[in-house]
JSON list of C-alpha atoms in Angstrom, two decimals:
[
{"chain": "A", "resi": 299, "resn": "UNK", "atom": "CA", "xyz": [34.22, 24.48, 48.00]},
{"chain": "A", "resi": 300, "resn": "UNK", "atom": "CA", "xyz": [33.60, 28.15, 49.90]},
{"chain": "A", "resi": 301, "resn": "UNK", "atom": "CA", "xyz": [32.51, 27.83, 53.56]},
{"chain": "A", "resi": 302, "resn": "UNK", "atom": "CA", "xyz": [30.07, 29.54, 55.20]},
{"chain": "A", "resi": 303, "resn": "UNK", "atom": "CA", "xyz": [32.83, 32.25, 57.00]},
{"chain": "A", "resi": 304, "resn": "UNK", "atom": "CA", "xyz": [34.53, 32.62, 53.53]},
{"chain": "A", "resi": 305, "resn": "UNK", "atom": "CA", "xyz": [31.40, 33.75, 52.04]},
{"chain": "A", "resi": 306, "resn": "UNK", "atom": "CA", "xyz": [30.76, 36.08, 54.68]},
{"chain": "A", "resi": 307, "resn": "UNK", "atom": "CA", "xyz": [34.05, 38.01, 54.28]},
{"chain": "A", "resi": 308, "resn": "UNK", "atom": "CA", "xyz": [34.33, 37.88, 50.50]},
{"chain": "A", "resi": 309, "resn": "UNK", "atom": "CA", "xyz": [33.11, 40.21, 48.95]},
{"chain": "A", "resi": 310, "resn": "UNK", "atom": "CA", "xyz": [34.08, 38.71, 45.62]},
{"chain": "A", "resi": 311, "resn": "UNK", "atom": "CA", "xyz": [32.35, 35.09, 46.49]},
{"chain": "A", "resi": 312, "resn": "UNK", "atom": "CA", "xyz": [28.83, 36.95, 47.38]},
{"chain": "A", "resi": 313, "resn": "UNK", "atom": "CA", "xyz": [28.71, 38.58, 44.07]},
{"chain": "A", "resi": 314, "resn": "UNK", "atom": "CA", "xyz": [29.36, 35.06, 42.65]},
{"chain": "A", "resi": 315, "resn": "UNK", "atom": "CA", "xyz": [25.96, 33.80, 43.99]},
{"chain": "A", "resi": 316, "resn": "UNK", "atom": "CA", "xyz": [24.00, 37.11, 43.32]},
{"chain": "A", "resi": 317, "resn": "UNK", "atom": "CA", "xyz": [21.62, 35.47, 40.74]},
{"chain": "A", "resi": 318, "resn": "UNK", "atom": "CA", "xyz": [20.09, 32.85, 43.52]},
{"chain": "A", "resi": 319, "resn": "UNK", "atom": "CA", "xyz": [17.55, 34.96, 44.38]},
{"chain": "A", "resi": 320, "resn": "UNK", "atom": "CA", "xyz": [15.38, 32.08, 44.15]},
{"chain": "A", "resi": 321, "resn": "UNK", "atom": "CA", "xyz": [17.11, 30.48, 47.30]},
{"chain": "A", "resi": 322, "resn": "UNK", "atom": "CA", "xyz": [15.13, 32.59, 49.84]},
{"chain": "A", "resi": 323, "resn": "UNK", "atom": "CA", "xyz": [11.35, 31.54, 48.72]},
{"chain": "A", "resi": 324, "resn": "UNK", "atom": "CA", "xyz": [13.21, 28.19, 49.73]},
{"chain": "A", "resi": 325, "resn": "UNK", "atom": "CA", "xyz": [13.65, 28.85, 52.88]},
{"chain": "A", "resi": 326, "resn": "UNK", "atom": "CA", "xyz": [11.08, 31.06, 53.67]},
{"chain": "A", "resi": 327, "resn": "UNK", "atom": "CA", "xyz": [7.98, 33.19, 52.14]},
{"chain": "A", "resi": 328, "resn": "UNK", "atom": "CA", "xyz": [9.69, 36.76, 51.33]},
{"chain": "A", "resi": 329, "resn": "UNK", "atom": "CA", "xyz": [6.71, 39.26, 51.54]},
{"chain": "A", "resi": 330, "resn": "UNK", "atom": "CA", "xyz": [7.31, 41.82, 48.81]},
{"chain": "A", "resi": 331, "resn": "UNK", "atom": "CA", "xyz": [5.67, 45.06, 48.54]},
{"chain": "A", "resi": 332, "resn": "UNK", "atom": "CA", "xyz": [2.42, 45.32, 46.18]},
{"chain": "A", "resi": 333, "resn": "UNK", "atom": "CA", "xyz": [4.87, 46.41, 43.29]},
{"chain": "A", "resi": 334, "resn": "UNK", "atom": "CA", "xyz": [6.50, 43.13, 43.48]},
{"chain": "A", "resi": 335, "resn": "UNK", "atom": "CA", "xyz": [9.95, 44.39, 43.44]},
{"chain": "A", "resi": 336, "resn": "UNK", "atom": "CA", "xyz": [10.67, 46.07, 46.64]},
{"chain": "A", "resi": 337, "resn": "UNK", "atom": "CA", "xyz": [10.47, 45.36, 50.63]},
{"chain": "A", "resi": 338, "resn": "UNK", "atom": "CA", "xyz": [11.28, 47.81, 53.43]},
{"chain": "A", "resi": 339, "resn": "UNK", "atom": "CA", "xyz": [13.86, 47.43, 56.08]},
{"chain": "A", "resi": 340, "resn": "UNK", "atom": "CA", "xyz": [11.35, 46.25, 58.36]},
{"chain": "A", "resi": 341, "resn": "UNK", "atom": "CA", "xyz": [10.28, 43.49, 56.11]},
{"chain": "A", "resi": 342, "resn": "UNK", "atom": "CA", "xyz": [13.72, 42.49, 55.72]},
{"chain": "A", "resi": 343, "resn": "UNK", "atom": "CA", "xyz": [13.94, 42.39, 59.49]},
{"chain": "A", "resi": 344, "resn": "UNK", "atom": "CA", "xyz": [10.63, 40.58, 59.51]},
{"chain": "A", "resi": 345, "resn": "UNK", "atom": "CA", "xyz": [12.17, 37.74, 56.82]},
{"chain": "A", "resi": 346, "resn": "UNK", "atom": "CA", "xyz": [15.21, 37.15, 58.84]},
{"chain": "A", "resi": 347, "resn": "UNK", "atom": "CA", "xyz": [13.30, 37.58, 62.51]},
{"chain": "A", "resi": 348, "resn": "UNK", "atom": "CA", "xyz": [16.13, 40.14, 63.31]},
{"chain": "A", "resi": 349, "resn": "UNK", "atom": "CA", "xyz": [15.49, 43.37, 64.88]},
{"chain": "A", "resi": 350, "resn": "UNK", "atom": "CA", "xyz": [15.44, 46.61, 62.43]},
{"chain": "A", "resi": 351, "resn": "UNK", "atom": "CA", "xyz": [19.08, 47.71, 64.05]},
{"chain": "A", "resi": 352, "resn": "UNK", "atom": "CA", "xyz": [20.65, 44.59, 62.89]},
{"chain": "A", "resi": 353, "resn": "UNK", "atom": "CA", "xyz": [19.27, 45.03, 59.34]},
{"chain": "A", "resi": 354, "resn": "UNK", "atom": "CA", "xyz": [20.44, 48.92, 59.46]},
{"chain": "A", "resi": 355, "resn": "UNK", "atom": "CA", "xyz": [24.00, 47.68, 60.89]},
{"chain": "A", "resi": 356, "resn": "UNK", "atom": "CA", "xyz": [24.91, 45.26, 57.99]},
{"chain": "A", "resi": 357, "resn": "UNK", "atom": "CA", "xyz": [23.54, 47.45, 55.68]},
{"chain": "A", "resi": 358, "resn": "UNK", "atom": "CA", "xyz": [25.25, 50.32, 56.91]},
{"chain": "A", "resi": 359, "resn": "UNK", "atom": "CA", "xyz": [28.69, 48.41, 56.96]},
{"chain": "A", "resi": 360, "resn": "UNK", "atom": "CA", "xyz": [28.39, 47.58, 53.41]},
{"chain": "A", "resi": 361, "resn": "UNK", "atom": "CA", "xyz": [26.85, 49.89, 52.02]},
{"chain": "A", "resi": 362, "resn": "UNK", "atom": "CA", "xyz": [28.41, 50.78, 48.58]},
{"chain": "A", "resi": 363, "resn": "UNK", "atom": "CA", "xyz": [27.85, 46.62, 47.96]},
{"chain": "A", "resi": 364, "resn": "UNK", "atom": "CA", "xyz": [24.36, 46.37, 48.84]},
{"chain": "A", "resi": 365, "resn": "UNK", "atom": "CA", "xyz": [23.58, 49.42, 46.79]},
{"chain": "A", "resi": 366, "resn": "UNK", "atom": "CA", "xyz": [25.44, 47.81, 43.99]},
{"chain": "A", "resi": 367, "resn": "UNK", "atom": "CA", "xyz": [22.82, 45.33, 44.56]},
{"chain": "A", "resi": 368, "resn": "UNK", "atom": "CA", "xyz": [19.58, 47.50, 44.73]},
{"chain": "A", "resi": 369, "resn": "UNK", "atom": "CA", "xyz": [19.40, 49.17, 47.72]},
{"chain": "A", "resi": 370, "resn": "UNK", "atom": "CA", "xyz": [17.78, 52.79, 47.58]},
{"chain": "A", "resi": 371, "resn": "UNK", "atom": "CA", "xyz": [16.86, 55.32, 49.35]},
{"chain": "A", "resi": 372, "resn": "UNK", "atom": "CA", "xyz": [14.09, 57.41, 48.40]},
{"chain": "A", "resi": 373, "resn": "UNK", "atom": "CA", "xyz": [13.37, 61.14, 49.47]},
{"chain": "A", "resi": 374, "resn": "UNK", "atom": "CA", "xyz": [11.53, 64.17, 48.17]},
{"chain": "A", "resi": 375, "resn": "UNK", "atom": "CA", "xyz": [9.72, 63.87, 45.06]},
{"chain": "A", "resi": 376, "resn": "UNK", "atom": "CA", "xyz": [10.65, 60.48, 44.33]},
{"chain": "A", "resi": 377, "resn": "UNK", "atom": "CA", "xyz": [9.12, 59.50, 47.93]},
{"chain": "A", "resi": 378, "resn": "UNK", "atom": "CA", "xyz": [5.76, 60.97, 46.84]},
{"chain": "A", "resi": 379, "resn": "UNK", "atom": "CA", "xyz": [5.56, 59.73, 43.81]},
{"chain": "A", "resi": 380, "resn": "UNK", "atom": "CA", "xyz": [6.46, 55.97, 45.00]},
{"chain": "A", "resi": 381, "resn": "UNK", "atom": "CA", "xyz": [3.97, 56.60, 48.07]},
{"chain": "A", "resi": 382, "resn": "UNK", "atom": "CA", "xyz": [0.86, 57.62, 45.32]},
{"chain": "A", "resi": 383, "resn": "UNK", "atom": "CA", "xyz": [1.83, 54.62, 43.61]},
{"chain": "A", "resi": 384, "resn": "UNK", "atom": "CA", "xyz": [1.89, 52.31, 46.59]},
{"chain": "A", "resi": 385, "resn": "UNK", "atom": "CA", "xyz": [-1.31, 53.67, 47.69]},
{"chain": "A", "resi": 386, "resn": "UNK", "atom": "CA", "xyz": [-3.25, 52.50, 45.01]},
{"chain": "A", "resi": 387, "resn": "UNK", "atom": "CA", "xyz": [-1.79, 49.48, 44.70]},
{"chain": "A", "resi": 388, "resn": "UNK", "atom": "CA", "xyz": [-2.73, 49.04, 48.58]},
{"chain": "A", "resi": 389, "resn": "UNK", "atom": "CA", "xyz": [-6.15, 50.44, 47.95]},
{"chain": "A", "resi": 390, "resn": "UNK", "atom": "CA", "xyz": [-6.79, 47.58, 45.75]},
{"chain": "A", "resi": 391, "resn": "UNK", "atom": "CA", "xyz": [-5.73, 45.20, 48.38]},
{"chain": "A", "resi": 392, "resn": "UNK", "atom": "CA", "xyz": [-7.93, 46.79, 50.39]},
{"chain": "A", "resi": 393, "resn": "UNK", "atom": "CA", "xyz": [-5.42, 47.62, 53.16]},
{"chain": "A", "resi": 394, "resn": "UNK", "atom": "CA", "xyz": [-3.79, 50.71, 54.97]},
{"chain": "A", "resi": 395, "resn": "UNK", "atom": "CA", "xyz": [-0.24, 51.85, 53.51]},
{"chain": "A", "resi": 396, "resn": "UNK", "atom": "CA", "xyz": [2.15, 52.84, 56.15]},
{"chain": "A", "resi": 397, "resn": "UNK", "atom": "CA", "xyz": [4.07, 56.12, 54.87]},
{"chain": "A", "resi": 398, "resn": "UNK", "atom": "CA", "xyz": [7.52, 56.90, 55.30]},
{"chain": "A", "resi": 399, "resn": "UNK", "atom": "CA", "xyz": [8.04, 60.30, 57.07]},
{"chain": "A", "resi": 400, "resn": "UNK", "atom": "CA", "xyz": [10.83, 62.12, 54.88]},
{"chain": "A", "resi": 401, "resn": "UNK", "atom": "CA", "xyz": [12.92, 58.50, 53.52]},
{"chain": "A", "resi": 402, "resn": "UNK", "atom": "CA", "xyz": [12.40, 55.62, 52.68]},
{"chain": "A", "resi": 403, "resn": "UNK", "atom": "CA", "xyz": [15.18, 52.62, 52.27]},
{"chain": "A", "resi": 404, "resn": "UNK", "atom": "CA", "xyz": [13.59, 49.86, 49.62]},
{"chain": "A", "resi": 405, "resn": "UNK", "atom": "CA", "xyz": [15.42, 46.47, 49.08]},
{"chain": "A", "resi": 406, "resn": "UNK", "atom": "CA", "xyz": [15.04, 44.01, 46.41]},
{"chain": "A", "resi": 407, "resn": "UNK", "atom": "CA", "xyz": [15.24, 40.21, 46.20]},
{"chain": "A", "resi": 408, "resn": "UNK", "atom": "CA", "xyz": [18.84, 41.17, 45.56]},
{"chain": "A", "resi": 409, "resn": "UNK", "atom": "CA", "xyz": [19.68, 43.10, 48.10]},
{"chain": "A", "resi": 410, "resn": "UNK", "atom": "CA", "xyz": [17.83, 40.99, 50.79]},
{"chain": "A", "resi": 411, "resn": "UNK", "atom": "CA", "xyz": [20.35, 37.67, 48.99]},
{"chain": "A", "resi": 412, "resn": "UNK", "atom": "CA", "xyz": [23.01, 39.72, 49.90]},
{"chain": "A", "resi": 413, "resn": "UNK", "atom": "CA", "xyz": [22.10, 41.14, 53.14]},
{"chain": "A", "resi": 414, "resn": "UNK", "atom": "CA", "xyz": [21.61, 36.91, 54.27]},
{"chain": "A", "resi": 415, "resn": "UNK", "atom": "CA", "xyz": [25.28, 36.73, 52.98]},
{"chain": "A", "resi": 416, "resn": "UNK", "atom": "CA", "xyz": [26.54, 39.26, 55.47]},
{"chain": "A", "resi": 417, "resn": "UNK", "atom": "CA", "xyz": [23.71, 39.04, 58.77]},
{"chain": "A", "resi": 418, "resn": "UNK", "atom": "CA", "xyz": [25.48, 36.77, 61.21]},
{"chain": "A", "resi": 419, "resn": "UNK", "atom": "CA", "xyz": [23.31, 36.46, 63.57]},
{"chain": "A", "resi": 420, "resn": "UNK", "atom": "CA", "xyz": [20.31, 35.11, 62.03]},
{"chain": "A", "resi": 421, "resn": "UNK", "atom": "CA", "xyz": [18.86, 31.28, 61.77]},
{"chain": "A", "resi": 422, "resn": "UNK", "atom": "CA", "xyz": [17.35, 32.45, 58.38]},
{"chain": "A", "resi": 423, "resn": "UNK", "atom": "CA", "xyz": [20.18, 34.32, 57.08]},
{"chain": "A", "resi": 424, "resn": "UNK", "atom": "CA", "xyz": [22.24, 30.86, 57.84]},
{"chain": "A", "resi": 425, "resn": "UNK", "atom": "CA", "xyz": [19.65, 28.81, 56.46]},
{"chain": "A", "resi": 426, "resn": "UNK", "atom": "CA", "xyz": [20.01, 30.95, 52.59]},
{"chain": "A", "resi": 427, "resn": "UNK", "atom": "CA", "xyz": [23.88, 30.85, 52.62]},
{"chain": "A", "resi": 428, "resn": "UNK", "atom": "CA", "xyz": [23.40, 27.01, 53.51]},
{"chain": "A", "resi": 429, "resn": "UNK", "atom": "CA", "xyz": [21.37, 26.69, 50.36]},
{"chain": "A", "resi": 430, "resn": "UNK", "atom": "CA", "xyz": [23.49, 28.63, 48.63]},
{"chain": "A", "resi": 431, "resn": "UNK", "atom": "CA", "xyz": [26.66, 26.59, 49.64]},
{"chain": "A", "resi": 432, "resn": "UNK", "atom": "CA", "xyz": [25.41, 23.36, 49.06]},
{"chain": "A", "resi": 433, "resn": "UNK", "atom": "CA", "xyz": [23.87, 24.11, 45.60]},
{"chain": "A", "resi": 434, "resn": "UNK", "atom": "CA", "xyz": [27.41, 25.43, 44.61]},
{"chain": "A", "resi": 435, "resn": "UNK", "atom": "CA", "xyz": [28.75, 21.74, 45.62]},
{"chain": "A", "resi": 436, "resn": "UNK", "atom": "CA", "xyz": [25.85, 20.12, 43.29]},
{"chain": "A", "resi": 437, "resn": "UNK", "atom": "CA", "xyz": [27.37, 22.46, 40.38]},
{"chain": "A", "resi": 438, "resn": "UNK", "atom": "CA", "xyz": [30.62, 21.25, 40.98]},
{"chain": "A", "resi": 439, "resn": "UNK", "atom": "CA", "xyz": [29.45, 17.62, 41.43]},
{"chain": "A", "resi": 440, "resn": "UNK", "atom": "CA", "xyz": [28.16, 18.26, 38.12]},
{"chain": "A", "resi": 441, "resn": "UNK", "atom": "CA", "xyz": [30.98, 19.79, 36.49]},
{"chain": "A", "resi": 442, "resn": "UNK", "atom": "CA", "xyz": [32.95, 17.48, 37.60]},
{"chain": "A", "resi": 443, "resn": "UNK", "atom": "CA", "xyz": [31.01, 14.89, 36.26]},
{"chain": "A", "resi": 444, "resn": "UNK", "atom": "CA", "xyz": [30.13, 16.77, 32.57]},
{"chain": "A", "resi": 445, "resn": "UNK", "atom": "CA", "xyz": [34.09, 17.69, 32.90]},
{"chain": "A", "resi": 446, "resn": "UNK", "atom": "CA", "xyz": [35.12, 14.01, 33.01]},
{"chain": "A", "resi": 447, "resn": "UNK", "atom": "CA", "xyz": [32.36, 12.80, 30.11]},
{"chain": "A", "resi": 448, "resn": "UNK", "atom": "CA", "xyz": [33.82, 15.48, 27.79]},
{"chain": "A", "resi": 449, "resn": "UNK", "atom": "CA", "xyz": [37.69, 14.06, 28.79]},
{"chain": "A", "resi": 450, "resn": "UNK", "atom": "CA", "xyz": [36.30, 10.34, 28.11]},
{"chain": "A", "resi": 451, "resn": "UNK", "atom": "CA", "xyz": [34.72, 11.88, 24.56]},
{"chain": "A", "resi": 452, "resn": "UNK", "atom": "CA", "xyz": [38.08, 13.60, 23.75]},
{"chain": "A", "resi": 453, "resn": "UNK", "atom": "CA", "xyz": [39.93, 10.54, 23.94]},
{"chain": "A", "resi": 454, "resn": "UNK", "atom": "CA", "xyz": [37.22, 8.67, 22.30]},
{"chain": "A", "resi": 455, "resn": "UNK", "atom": "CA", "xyz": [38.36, 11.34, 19.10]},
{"chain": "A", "resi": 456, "resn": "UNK", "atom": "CA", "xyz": [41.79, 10.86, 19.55]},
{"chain": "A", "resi": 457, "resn": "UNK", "atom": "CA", "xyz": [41.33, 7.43, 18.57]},
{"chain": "A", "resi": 458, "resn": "UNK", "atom": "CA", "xyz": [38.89, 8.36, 16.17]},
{"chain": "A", "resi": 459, "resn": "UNK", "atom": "CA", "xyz": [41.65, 10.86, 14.36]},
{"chain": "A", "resi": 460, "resn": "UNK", "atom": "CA", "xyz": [44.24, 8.18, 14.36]},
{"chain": "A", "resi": 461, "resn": "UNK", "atom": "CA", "xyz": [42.14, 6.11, 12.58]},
{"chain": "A", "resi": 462, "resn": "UNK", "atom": "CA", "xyz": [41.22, 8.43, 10.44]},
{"chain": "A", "resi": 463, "resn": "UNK", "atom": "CA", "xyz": [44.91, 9.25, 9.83]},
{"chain": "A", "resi": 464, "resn": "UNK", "atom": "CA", "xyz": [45.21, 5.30, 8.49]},
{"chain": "A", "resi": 465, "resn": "UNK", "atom": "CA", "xyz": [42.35, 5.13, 6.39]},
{"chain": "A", "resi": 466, "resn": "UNK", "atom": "CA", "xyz": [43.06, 8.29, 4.49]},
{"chain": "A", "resi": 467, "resn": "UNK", "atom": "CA", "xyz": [45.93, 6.57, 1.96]},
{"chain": "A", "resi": 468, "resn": "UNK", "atom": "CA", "xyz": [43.23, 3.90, 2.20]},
{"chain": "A", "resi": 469, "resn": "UNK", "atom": "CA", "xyz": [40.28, 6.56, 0.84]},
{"chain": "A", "resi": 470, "resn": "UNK", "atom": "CA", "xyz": [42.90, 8.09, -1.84]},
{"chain": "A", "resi": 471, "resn": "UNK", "atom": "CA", "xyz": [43.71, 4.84, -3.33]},
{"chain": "A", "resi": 472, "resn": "UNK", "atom": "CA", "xyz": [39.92, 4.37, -3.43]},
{"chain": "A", "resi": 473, "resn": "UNK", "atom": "CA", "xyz": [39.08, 7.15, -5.09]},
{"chain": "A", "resi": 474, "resn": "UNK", "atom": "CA", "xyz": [41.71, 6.42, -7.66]},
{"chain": "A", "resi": 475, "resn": "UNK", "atom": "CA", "xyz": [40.23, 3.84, -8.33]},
{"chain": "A", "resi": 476, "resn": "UNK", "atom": "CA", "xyz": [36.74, 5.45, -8.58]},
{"chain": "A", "resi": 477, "resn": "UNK", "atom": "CA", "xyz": [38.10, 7.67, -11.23]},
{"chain": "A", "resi": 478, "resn": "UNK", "atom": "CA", "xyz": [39.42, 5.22, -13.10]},
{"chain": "A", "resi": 479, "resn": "UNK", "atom": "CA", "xyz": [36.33, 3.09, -13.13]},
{"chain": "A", "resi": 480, "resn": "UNK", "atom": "CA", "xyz": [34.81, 6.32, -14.17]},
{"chain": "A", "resi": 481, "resn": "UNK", "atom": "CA", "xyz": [36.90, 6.83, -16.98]},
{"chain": "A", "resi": 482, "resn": "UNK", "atom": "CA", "xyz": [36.44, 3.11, -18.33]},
{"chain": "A", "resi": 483, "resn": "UNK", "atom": "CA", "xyz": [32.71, 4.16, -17.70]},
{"chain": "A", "resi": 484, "resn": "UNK", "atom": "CA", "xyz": [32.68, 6.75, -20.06]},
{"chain": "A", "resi": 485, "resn": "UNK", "atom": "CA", "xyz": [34.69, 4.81, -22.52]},
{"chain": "A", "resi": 486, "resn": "UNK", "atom": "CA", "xyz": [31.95, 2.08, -22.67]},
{"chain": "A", "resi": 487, "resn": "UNK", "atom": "CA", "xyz": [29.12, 4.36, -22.99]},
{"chain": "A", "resi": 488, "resn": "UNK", "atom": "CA", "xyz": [31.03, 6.12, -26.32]},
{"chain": "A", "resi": 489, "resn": "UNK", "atom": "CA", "xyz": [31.83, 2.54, -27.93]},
{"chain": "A", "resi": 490, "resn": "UNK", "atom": "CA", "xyz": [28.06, 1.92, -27.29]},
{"chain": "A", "resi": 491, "resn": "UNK", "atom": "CA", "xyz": [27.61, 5.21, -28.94]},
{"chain": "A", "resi": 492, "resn": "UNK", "atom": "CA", "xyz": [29.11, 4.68, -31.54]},
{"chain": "A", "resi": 493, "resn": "UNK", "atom": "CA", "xyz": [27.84, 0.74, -31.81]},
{"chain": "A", "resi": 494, "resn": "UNK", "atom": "CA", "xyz": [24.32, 2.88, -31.84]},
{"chain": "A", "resi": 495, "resn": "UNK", "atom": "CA", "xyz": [24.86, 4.71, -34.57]},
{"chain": "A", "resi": 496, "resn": "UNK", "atom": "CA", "xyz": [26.26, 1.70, -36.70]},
{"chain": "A", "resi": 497, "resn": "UNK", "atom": "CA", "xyz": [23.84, -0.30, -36.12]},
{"chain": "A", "resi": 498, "resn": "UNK", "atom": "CA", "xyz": [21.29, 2.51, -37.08]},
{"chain": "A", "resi": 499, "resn": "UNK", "atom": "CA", "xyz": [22.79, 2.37, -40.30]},
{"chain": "A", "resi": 500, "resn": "UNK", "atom": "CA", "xyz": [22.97, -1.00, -41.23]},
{"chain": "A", "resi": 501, "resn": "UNK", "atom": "CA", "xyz": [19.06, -1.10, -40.48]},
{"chain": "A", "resi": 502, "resn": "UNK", "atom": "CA", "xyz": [18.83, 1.31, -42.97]},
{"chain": "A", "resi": 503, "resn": "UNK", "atom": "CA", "xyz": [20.57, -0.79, -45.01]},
{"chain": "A", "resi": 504, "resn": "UNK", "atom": "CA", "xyz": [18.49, -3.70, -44.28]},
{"chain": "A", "resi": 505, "resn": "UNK", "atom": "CA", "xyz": [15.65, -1.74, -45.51]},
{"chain": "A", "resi": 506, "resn": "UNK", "atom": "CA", "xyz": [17.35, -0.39, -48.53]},
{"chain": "A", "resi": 507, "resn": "UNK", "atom": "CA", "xyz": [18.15, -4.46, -49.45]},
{"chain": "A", "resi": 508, "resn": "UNK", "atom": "CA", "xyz": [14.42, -5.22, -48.49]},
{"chain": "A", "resi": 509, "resn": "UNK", "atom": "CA", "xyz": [13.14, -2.88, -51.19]},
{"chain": "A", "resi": 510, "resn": "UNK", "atom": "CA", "xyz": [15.47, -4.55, -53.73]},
{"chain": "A", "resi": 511, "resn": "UNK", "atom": "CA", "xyz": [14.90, -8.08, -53.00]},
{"chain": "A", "resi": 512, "resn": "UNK", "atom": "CA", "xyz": [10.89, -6.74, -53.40]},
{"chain": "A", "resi": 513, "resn": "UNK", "atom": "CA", "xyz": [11.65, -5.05, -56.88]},
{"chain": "A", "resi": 514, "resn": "UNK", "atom": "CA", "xyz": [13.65, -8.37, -58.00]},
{"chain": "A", "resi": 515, "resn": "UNK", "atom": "CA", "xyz": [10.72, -10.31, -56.74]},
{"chain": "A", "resi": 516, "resn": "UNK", "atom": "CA", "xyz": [8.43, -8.24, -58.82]},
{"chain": "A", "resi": 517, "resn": "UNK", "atom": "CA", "xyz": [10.71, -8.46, -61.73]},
{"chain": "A", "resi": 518, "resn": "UNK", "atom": "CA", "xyz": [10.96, -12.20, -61.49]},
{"chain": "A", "resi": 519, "resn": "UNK", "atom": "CA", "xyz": [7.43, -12.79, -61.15]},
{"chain": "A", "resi": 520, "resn": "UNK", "atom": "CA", "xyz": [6.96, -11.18, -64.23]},
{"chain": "A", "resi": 521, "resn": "UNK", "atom": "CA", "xyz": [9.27, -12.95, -66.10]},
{"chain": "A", "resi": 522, "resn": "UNK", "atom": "CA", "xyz": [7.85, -16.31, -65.25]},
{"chain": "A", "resi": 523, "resn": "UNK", "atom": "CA", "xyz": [4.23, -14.90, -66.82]},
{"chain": "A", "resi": 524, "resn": "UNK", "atom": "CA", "xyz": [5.59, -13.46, -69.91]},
{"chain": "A", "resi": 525, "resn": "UNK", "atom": "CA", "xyz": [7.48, -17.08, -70.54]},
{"chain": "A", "resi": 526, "resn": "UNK", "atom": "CA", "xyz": [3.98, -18.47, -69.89]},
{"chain": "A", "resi": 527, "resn": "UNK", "atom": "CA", "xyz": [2.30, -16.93, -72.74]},
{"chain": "A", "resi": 528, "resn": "UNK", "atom": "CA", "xyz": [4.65, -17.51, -75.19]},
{"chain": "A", "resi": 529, "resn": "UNK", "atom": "CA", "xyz": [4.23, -21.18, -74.34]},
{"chain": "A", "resi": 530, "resn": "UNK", "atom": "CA", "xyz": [0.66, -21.19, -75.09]},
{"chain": "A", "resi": 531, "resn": "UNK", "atom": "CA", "xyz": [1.20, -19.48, -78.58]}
]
């Protein structure tokens, strides 16, 4: 786990935790600008109850990595144009804007995270990188935890393959047997085919006989009345 010193010399650590911008609301109310997205160096000084010089020192001292992480510095045109912004912004707050002379240096939630993992002087600036620390110890708790579920679950599907393994000559030989009972299937239903059809024709048969045993009937019958007649002559 990184210590508090290591992340205040690595560079490489503090750009590890730059997405935990949500750490310093924890510790205390960051007041941004009425844009939302920026604070001045004094409100950076403000959040960490430093003086201004300490906020200008650290950023000073690192100042290619905190402008990797947002810092700017406004001047000229794009001074005026973010002061006529501000202004009415402030104007519907109701309150006075406090301009900039010629330059203005704006932070973001970024930047001030990163300025907390370099200000060592500062109960505040402690107070983030403590957060920071120990929620990096709760991701490793839990990664060591998910880490050792996923080693239990791998060796749950070891097993799992070697029995698969033995039941595959097991499913083969079943579905050998399948086929086969398919086959003797299919035989059946083509003897009962053809059983079907046989059968269709000896009911025609049956009615073919029917219609001669009515016709000898007939024939019979008329036999027997004919020899009745000539008895009574």
């Amino acid at each position: 786990m990184p210590t508090e010193v290591a992340l205040l010399e690595s560079r490489a650590l503090r750009g590890e935790q730059m997405g935990r911008v949500d750490v310093l609301d924890k510790v205390k109310s960051l007041v941004m600008l009425p844009d939302g997205i920026h604070v001045r160096t004094e409100d950076v000084a403000h959040y960490f109850e430093v003086s201004t010089e300490a906020v200008k020192k650290v950023t000073q001292r690192h100042r290619a990595e905190v402008e990797e992480n947002g810092l700017i510095l406004l001047r000229g045109a794009e001074l005026r144009v973010f002061h006529r912004d501000m202004l009415s912004l402030w104007e519907e707050r109701r309150e006075s804007y406090p301009q900039a002379a010629t330059q203005l240096t704006l932070y973001t939630r970024r930047t001030v995270l990163n300025i907390a993992m370099l200000l060592r002087d500062s109960d505040i600036a402690r107070c983030v990188r403590t957060y920071l620390l120990d929620a990096e110890e709760s991701l490793r708790t839990q990664y060591a935890s998910l880490d050792q579920r996923v080693t239990r679950i791998e060796s749950c599907l070891t097993g799992v393959g070697s029995a698969l393994q033995e039941l595959g000559p097991v499913l083969v030989r079943m579905s050998e047997r399948l086929d086969s009972l398919d086959r003797k299937v299919e035989m059946t239903h083509q003897v009962v085919g053809a059983m079907s059809l046989r059968l269709t024709d000896v009911q025609q048969d049956v009615v073919r006989l029917d219609g001669r045993m009515d016709a000898f009937a007939g024939q019979l019958k008329d036999l027997r009345r004919r020899d009745g007649q000539r008895g009574q002559r």
